[in-house]
Amino acid sequence: MAIEQLDEYEQGEQVRKWLRQNGSSIITGIALGLACIFGWQWWQGQGSKHREEAATQYQSFSDAIAAKDNAKVEALALAFDSKYADTGFSALASLRHAQYLVAQGANDKALAVLKGKAGKVKDPVMADLFALHQGRLLLITGKTDDAMKSIAGVGDANFPEVRDELIGDIDLARGQRDEARKSYQQALTHLDQAAPTRAMLEMKLIDAGGQPPAQPEA
């Protein structure tokens, strides 16, 4: 079945299924931006000329990031806030911009980008992605309490495996190994056996003193 023939619910479910299967790598990698852009296109359809314009600009933005053209990245990031704030590409650009800044070692700037946009994001799936990405970045910067607060509103609807793994990481950073182990075990219950990031999550569980569940016999 072609993507264009799927209704809104089915499109959203396909995106969420992809994200569940690929686990927490989407939070820190470029795959997050790519997955979101494909998902947003599925949900929004062909759209207006204005949205098509935004899509073209997003591609230019991605190219500037790949080329590490700092001046162009910043200019296009501003354009998304001023000219295309009414499109989903504005939120996507903010996520991608934050990722780029983290890669440049500018964690504080990345946090500012996420915080500046988070309150304006209306789509609940996108809002959860912002909260998780912000939580991961706060953890990286050693702000474990703030990291936990950031993801407090993320429920089971969209990314429970990513949330639970991040909670485990926060607990482990606090030295709370028992709590971390429980969170990792809970995260594993949401992941398929074939999920690419399952092995990494199982390693975290072992490091926290746990034992991964036995794989079912073929």
mmCIF file of C-alpha atoms in Angstrom:
data_model
loop_
_atom_site.group_PDB
_atom_site.id
_atom_site.type_symbol
_atom_site.label_atom_id
_atom_site.label_comp_id
_atom_site.label_asym_id
_atom_site.label_seq_id
_atom_site.Cartn_x
_atom_site.Cartn_y
_atom_site.Cartn_z
ATOM 1 C CA MET A 1 0.000 0.000 0.000
ATOM 2 C CA ALA A 2 1.376 3.421 -0.941
ATOM 3 C CA ILE A 3 2.094 5.861 1.895
ATOM 4 C CA GLU A 4 -0.277 8.402 0.340
ATOM 5 C CA GLN A 5 -3.163 5.908 0.681
ATOM 6 C CA LEU A 6 -2.761 5.441 4.417
ATOM 7 C CA ASP A 7 -5.092 7.374 6.702
ATOM 8 C CA GLU A 8 -3.713 9.618 9.457
ATOM 9 C CA TYR A 9 -3.970 6.983 12.198
ATOM 10 C CA GLU A 10 -2.217 4.304 10.136
ATOM 11 C CA GLN A 11 0.515 6.750 9.137
ATOM 12 C CA GLY A 12 1.173 7.708 12.735
ATOM 13 C CA GLU A 13 1.228 4.062 13.805
ATOM 14 C CA GLN A 14 3.817 3.211 11.142
ATOM 15 C CA VAL A 15 6.076 5.999 12.370
ATOM 16 C CA ARG A 16 5.710 4.969 16.007
ATOM 17 C CA LYS A 17 6.387 1.315 15.107
ATOM 18 C CA TRP A 18 9.601 2.302 13.328
ATOM 19 C CA LEU A 19 10.715 4.352 16.298
ATOM 20 C CA ARG A 20 9.928 1.563 18.784
ATOM 21 C CA GLN A 21 11.906 -0.938 16.726
ATOM 22 C CA ASN A 22 14.915 1.344 16.507
ATOM 23 C CA GLY A 23 15.002 2.263 20.175
ATOM 24 C CA SER A 24 16.874 5.039 21.917
ATOM 25 C CA SER A 25 19.431 5.681 19.189
ATOM 26 C CA ILE A 26 16.914 8.110 17.719
ATOM 27 C CA ILE A 27 17.378 10.449 20.649
ATOM 28 C CA THR A 28 20.999 11.328 20.026
ATOM 29 C CA GLY A 29 21.523 10.511 16.357
ATOM 30 C CA ILE A 30 20.655 12.077 13.059
ATOM 31 C CA ALA A 31 18.197 9.220 12.562
ATOM 32 C CA LEU A 32 15.835 11.166 14.836
ATOM 33 C CA GLY A 33 15.631 14.021 12.374
ATOM 34 C CA LEU A 34 15.236 11.698 9.417
ATOM 35 C CA ALA A 35 12.570 9.574 11.076
ATOM 36 C CA CYS A 36 10.633 12.656 12.081
ATOM 37 C CA ILE A 37 10.756 14.236 8.661
ATOM 38 C CA PHE A 38 9.455 11.095 6.996
ATOM 39 C CA GLY A 39 6.800 10.729 9.661
ATOM 40 C CA TRP A 40 5.715 14.316 9.373
ATOM 41 C CA GLN A 41 5.430 14.038 5.614
ATOM 42 C CA TRP A 42 3.227 10.963 6.047
ATOM 43 C CA TRP A 43 0.963 12.741 8.504
ATOM 44 C CA GLN A 44 0.743 16.006 6.597
ATOM 45 C CA GLY A 45 0.516 14.706 3.015
ATOM 46 C CA GLN A 46 1.393 16.828 0.016
ATOM 47 C CA GLY A 47 0.301 20.090 1.627
ATOM 48 C CA SER A 48 0.408 23.636 0.347
ATOM 49 C CA LYS A 49 3.013 25.497 -1.632
ATOM 50 C CA HIS A 50 4.160 27.109 1.613
ATOM 51 C CA ARG A 51 4.818 23.713 3.172
ATOM 52 C CA GLU A 52 6.577 22.498 0.034
ATOM 53 C CA GLU A 53 8.760 25.595 0.279
ATOM 54 C CA ALA A 54 9.524 24.705 3.879
ATOM 55 C CA ALA A 55 10.433 21.169 2.823
ATOM 56 C CA THR A 56 12.869 22.531 0.251
ATOM 57 C CA GLN A 57 14.417 24.791 2.870
ATOM 58 C CA TYR A 58 14.693 21.856 5.243
ATOM 59 C CA GLN A 59 16.699 19.979 2.637
ATOM 60 C CA SER A 60 18.979 23.002 2.283
ATOM 61 C CA PHE A 61 19.272 23.076 6.063
ATOM 62 C CA SER A 62 20.251 19.392 6.107
ATOM 63 C CA ASP A 63 22.833 20.023 3.390
ATOM 64 C CA ALA A 64 24.298 22.932 5.379
ATOM 65 C CA ILE A 65 24.591 20.705 8.437
ATOM 66 C CA ALA A 66 26.308 17.992 6.400
ATOM 67 C CA ALA A 67 28.731 20.595 5.075
ATOM 68 C CA LYS A 68 29.243 22.067 8.567
ATOM 69 C CA ASP A 69 28.464 25.509 7.174
ATOM 70 C CA ASN A 70 27.843 27.253 10.508
ATOM 71 C CA ALA A 71 26.736 30.564 9.012
ATOM 72 C CA LYS A 72 24.172 28.939 6.735
ATOM 73 C CA VAL A 73 22.931 26.626 9.472
ATOM 74 C CA GLU A 74 22.252 29.569 11.787
ATOM 75 C CA ALA A 75 20.640 31.647 9.026
ATOM 76 C CA LEU A 76 18.296 28.851 7.995
ATOM 77 C CA ALA A 77 17.463 28.029 11.615
ATOM 78 C CA LEU A 78 16.302 31.626 12.049
ATOM 79 C CA ALA A 79 14.299 31.413 8.809
ATOM 80 C CA PHE A 80 12.369 28.417 10.111
ATOM 81 C CA ASP A 81 11.378 30.374 13.207
ATOM 82 C CA SER A 82 10.345 33.472 11.276
ATOM 83 C CA LYS A 83 8.948 32.231 7.947
ATOM 84 C CA TYR A 84 7.956 28.609 8.527
ATOM 85 C CA ALA A 85 6.951 28.517 12.192
ATOM 86 C CA ASP A 86 3.460 27.405 11.118
ATOM 87 C CA THR A 87 4.785 24.191 9.562
ATOM 88 C CA GLY A 88 6.007 20.984 11.139
ATOM 89 C CA PHE A 89 9.393 21.576 9.575
ATOM 90 C CA SER A 90 10.095 24.327 12.093
ATOM 91 C CA ALA A 91 10.070 21.842 14.972
ATOM 92 C CA LEU A 92 12.098 19.350 12.957
ATOM 93 C CA ALA A 93 14.668 22.013 12.177
ATOM 94 C CA SER A 94 14.977 22.867 15.876
ATOM 95 C CA LEU A 95 15.649 19.233 16.751
ATOM 96 C CA ARG A 96 18.204 18.933 13.982
ATOM 97 C CA HIS A 97 19.795 22.252 14.959
ATOM 98 C CA ALA A 98 20.144 21.083 18.561
ATOM 99 C CA GLN A 99 21.790 17.858 17.404
ATOM 100 C CA TYR A 100 24.210 19.845 15.278
ATOM 101 C CA LEU A 101 25.124 22.104 18.178
ATOM 102 C CA VAL A 102 25.746 19.099 20.426
ATOM 103 C CA ALA A 103 28.099 17.694 17.799
ATOM 104 C CA GLN A 104 29.916 21.032 17.881
ATOM 105 C CA GLY A 105 30.236 20.824 21.664
ATOM 106 C CA ALA A 106 27.778 23.689 22.218
ATOM 107 C CA ASN A 107 25.499 21.916 24.692
ATOM 108 C CA ASP A 108 24.191 25.085 26.326
ATOM 109 C CA LYS A 109 23.170 26.526 22.966
ATOM 110 C CA ALA A 110 21.501 23.253 22.050
ATOM 111 C CA LEU A 111 19.485 23.330 25.271
ATOM 112 C CA ALA A 112 18.446 26.904 24.567
ATOM 113 C CA VAL A 113 17.189 25.880 21.122
ATOM 114 C CA LEU A 114 15.140 23.026 22.551
ATOM 115 C CA LYS A 115 13.703 25.056 25.410
ATOM 116 C CA GLY A 116 12.840 27.931 23.084
ATOM 117 C CA LYS A 117 10.809 25.708 20.793
ATOM 118 C CA ALA A 118 9.405 23.086 23.177
ATOM 119 C CA GLY A 119 6.555 25.230 24.482
ATOM 120 C CA LYS A 120 5.387 25.984 20.945
ATOM 121 C CA VAL A 121 5.143 22.369 19.801
ATOM 122 C CA LYS A 122 1.512 21.257 19.678
ATOM 123 C CA ASP A 123 1.800 17.747 18.259
ATOM 124 C CA PRO A 124 2.007 15.319 21.232
ATOM 125 C CA VAL A 125 4.434 12.938 19.502
ATOM 126 C CA MET A 126 6.776 15.776 18.614
ATOM 127 C CA ALA A 127 6.425 17.239 22.117
ATOM 128 C CA ASP A 128 7.542 13.921 23.600
ATOM 129 C CA LEU A 129 10.538 13.832 21.265
ATOM 130 C CA PHE A 130 11.541 17.307 22.424
ATOM 131 C CA ALA A 131 11.207 16.297 26.073
ATOM 132 C CA LEU A 132 13.271 13.151 25.572
ATOM 133 C CA HIS A 133 15.961 14.898 23.580
ATOM 134 C CA GLN A 134 16.154 17.675 26.166
ATOM 135 C CA GLY A 135 16.288 15.106 28.965
ATOM 136 C CA ARG A 136 19.155 13.266 27.291
ATOM 137 C CA LEU A 137 21.078 16.493 26.833
ATOM 138 C CA LEU A 138 20.511 17.561 30.437
ATOM 139 C CA LEU A 139 21.828 14.186 31.549
ATOM 140 C CA ILE A 140 24.919 14.618 29.382
ATOM 141 C CA THR A 141 25.571 17.966 31.056
ATOM 142 C CA GLY A 142 25.246 16.400 34.514
ATOM 143 C CA LYS A 143 21.867 17.915 35.420
ATOM 144 C CA THR A 144 20.169 14.706 36.453
ATOM 145 C CA ASP A 145 17.315 16.307 38.417
ATOM 146 C CA ASP A 146 16.442 18.596 35.518
ATOM 147 C CA ALA A 147 16.697 15.661 33.135
ATOM 148 C CA MET A 148 14.142 13.701 35.143
ATOM 149 C CA LYS A 149 11.822 16.708 35.289
ATOM 150 C CA SER A 150 12.087 17.151 31.534
ATOM 151 C CA ILE A 151 10.707 13.690 30.813
ATOM 152 C CA ALA A 152 8.170 13.577 33.653
ATOM 153 C CA GLY A 153 5.281 14.204 31.265
ATOM 154 C CA VAL A 154 6.246 11.562 28.718
ATOM 155 C CA GLY A 155 3.774 8.711 29.092
ATOM 156 C CA ASP A 156 3.334 5.282 27.534
ATOM 157 C CA ALA A 157 1.588 6.460 24.378
ATOM 158 C CA ASN A 158 4.575 7.105 22.137
ATOM 159 C CA PHE A 159 8.086 6.080 23.257
ATOM 160 C CA PRO A 160 7.928 4.123 26.536
ATOM 161 C CA GLU A 161 11.100 2.135 25.772
ATOM 162 C CA VAL A 162 13.105 5.301 25.119
ATOM 163 C CA ARG A 163 11.731 6.989 28.233
ATOM 164 C CA ASP A 164 12.404 3.987 30.470
ATOM 165 C CA GLU A 165 15.945 3.574 29.170
ATOM 166 C CA LEU A 166 16.635 7.254 29.740
ATOM 167 C CA ILE A 167 15.247 6.999 33.272
ATOM 168 C CA GLY A 168 17.617 4.082 33.801
ATOM 169 C CA ASP A 169 20.537 6.161 32.541
ATOM 170 C CA ILE A 170 19.595 8.984 34.899
ATOM 171 C CA ASP A 171 19.281 6.587 37.840
ATOM 172 C CA LEU A 172 22.657 5.056 37.026
ATOM 173 C CA ALA A 173 24.257 8.512 36.859
ATOM 174 C CA ARG A 174 22.865 9.122 40.342
ATOM 175 C CA GLY A 175 24.384 5.876 41.582
ATOM 176 C CA GLN A 176 20.967 4.265 41.993
ATOM 177 C CA ARG A 177 21.756 0.886 40.441
ATOM 178 C CA ASP A 178 18.645 -0.921 41.704
ATOM 179 C CA GLU A 179 16.347 1.705 40.199
ATOM 180 C CA ALA A 180 18.357 1.742 36.980
ATOM 181 C CA ARG A 181 18.087 -2.022 36.677
ATOM 182 C CA LYS A 182 14.297 -1.900 37.050
ATOM 183 C CA SER A 183 14.035 0.832 34.403
ATOM 184 C CA TYR A 184 16.189 -1.080 31.925
ATOM 185 C CA GLN A 185 14.142 -4.221 32.508
ATOM 186 C CA GLN A 186 10.974 -2.234 31.886
ATOM 187 C CA ALA A 187 12.427 -0.715 28.711
ATOM 188 C CA LEU A 188 13.202 -4.182 27.374
ATOM 189 C CA THR A 189 9.545 -5.197 27.664
ATOM 190 C CA HIS A 190 8.714 -2.619 24.993
ATOM 191 C CA LEU A 191 11.376 -3.740 22.497
ATOM 192 C CA ASP A 192 11.151 -6.516 19.955
ATOM 193 C CA GLN A 193 13.843 -9.198 20.086
ATOM 194 C CA ALA A 194 15.125 -7.985 16.706
ATOM 195 C CA ALA A 195 15.304 -4.286 17.633
ATOM 196 C CA PRO A 196 18.761 -2.936 16.642
ATOM 197 C CA THR A 197 19.344 -1.263 20.012
ATOM 198 C CA ARG A 198 18.236 -4.190 22.169
ATOM 199 C CA ALA A 199 21.808 -5.496 22.564
ATOM 200 C CA MET A 200 23.016 -2.148 23.898
ATOM 201 C CA LEU A 201 20.121 -1.955 26.329
ATOM 202 C CA GLU A 202 20.856 -5.479 27.549
ATOM 203 C CA MET A 203 24.481 -4.470 28.138
ATOM 204 C CA LYS A 204 23.290 -1.556 30.262
ATOM 205 C CA LEU A 205 21.085 -3.907 32.237
ATOM 206 C CA ILE A 206 24.040 -6.234 32.879
ATOM 207 C CA ASP A 207 26.202 -3.294 33.960
ATOM 208 C CA ALA A 208 23.474 -2.345 36.443
ATOM 209 C CA GLY A 209 23.575 -5.862 37.906
ATOM 210 C CA GLY A 210 20.629 -7.334 36.035
ATOM 211 C CA GLN A 211 20.178 -10.283 33.702
ATOM 212 C CA PRO A 212 18.457 -9.983 30.313
ATOM 213 C CA PRO A 213 15.496 -12.284 29.790
ATOM 214 C CA ALA A 214 16.226 -15.481 27.889
ATOM 215 C CA GLN A 215 15.416 -15.312 24.205
ATOM 216 C CA PRO A 216 12.503 -17.496 23.119
ATOM 217 C CA GLU A 217 13.417 -20.657 21.271
ATOM 218 C CA ALA A 218 13.094 -20.467 17.503
#
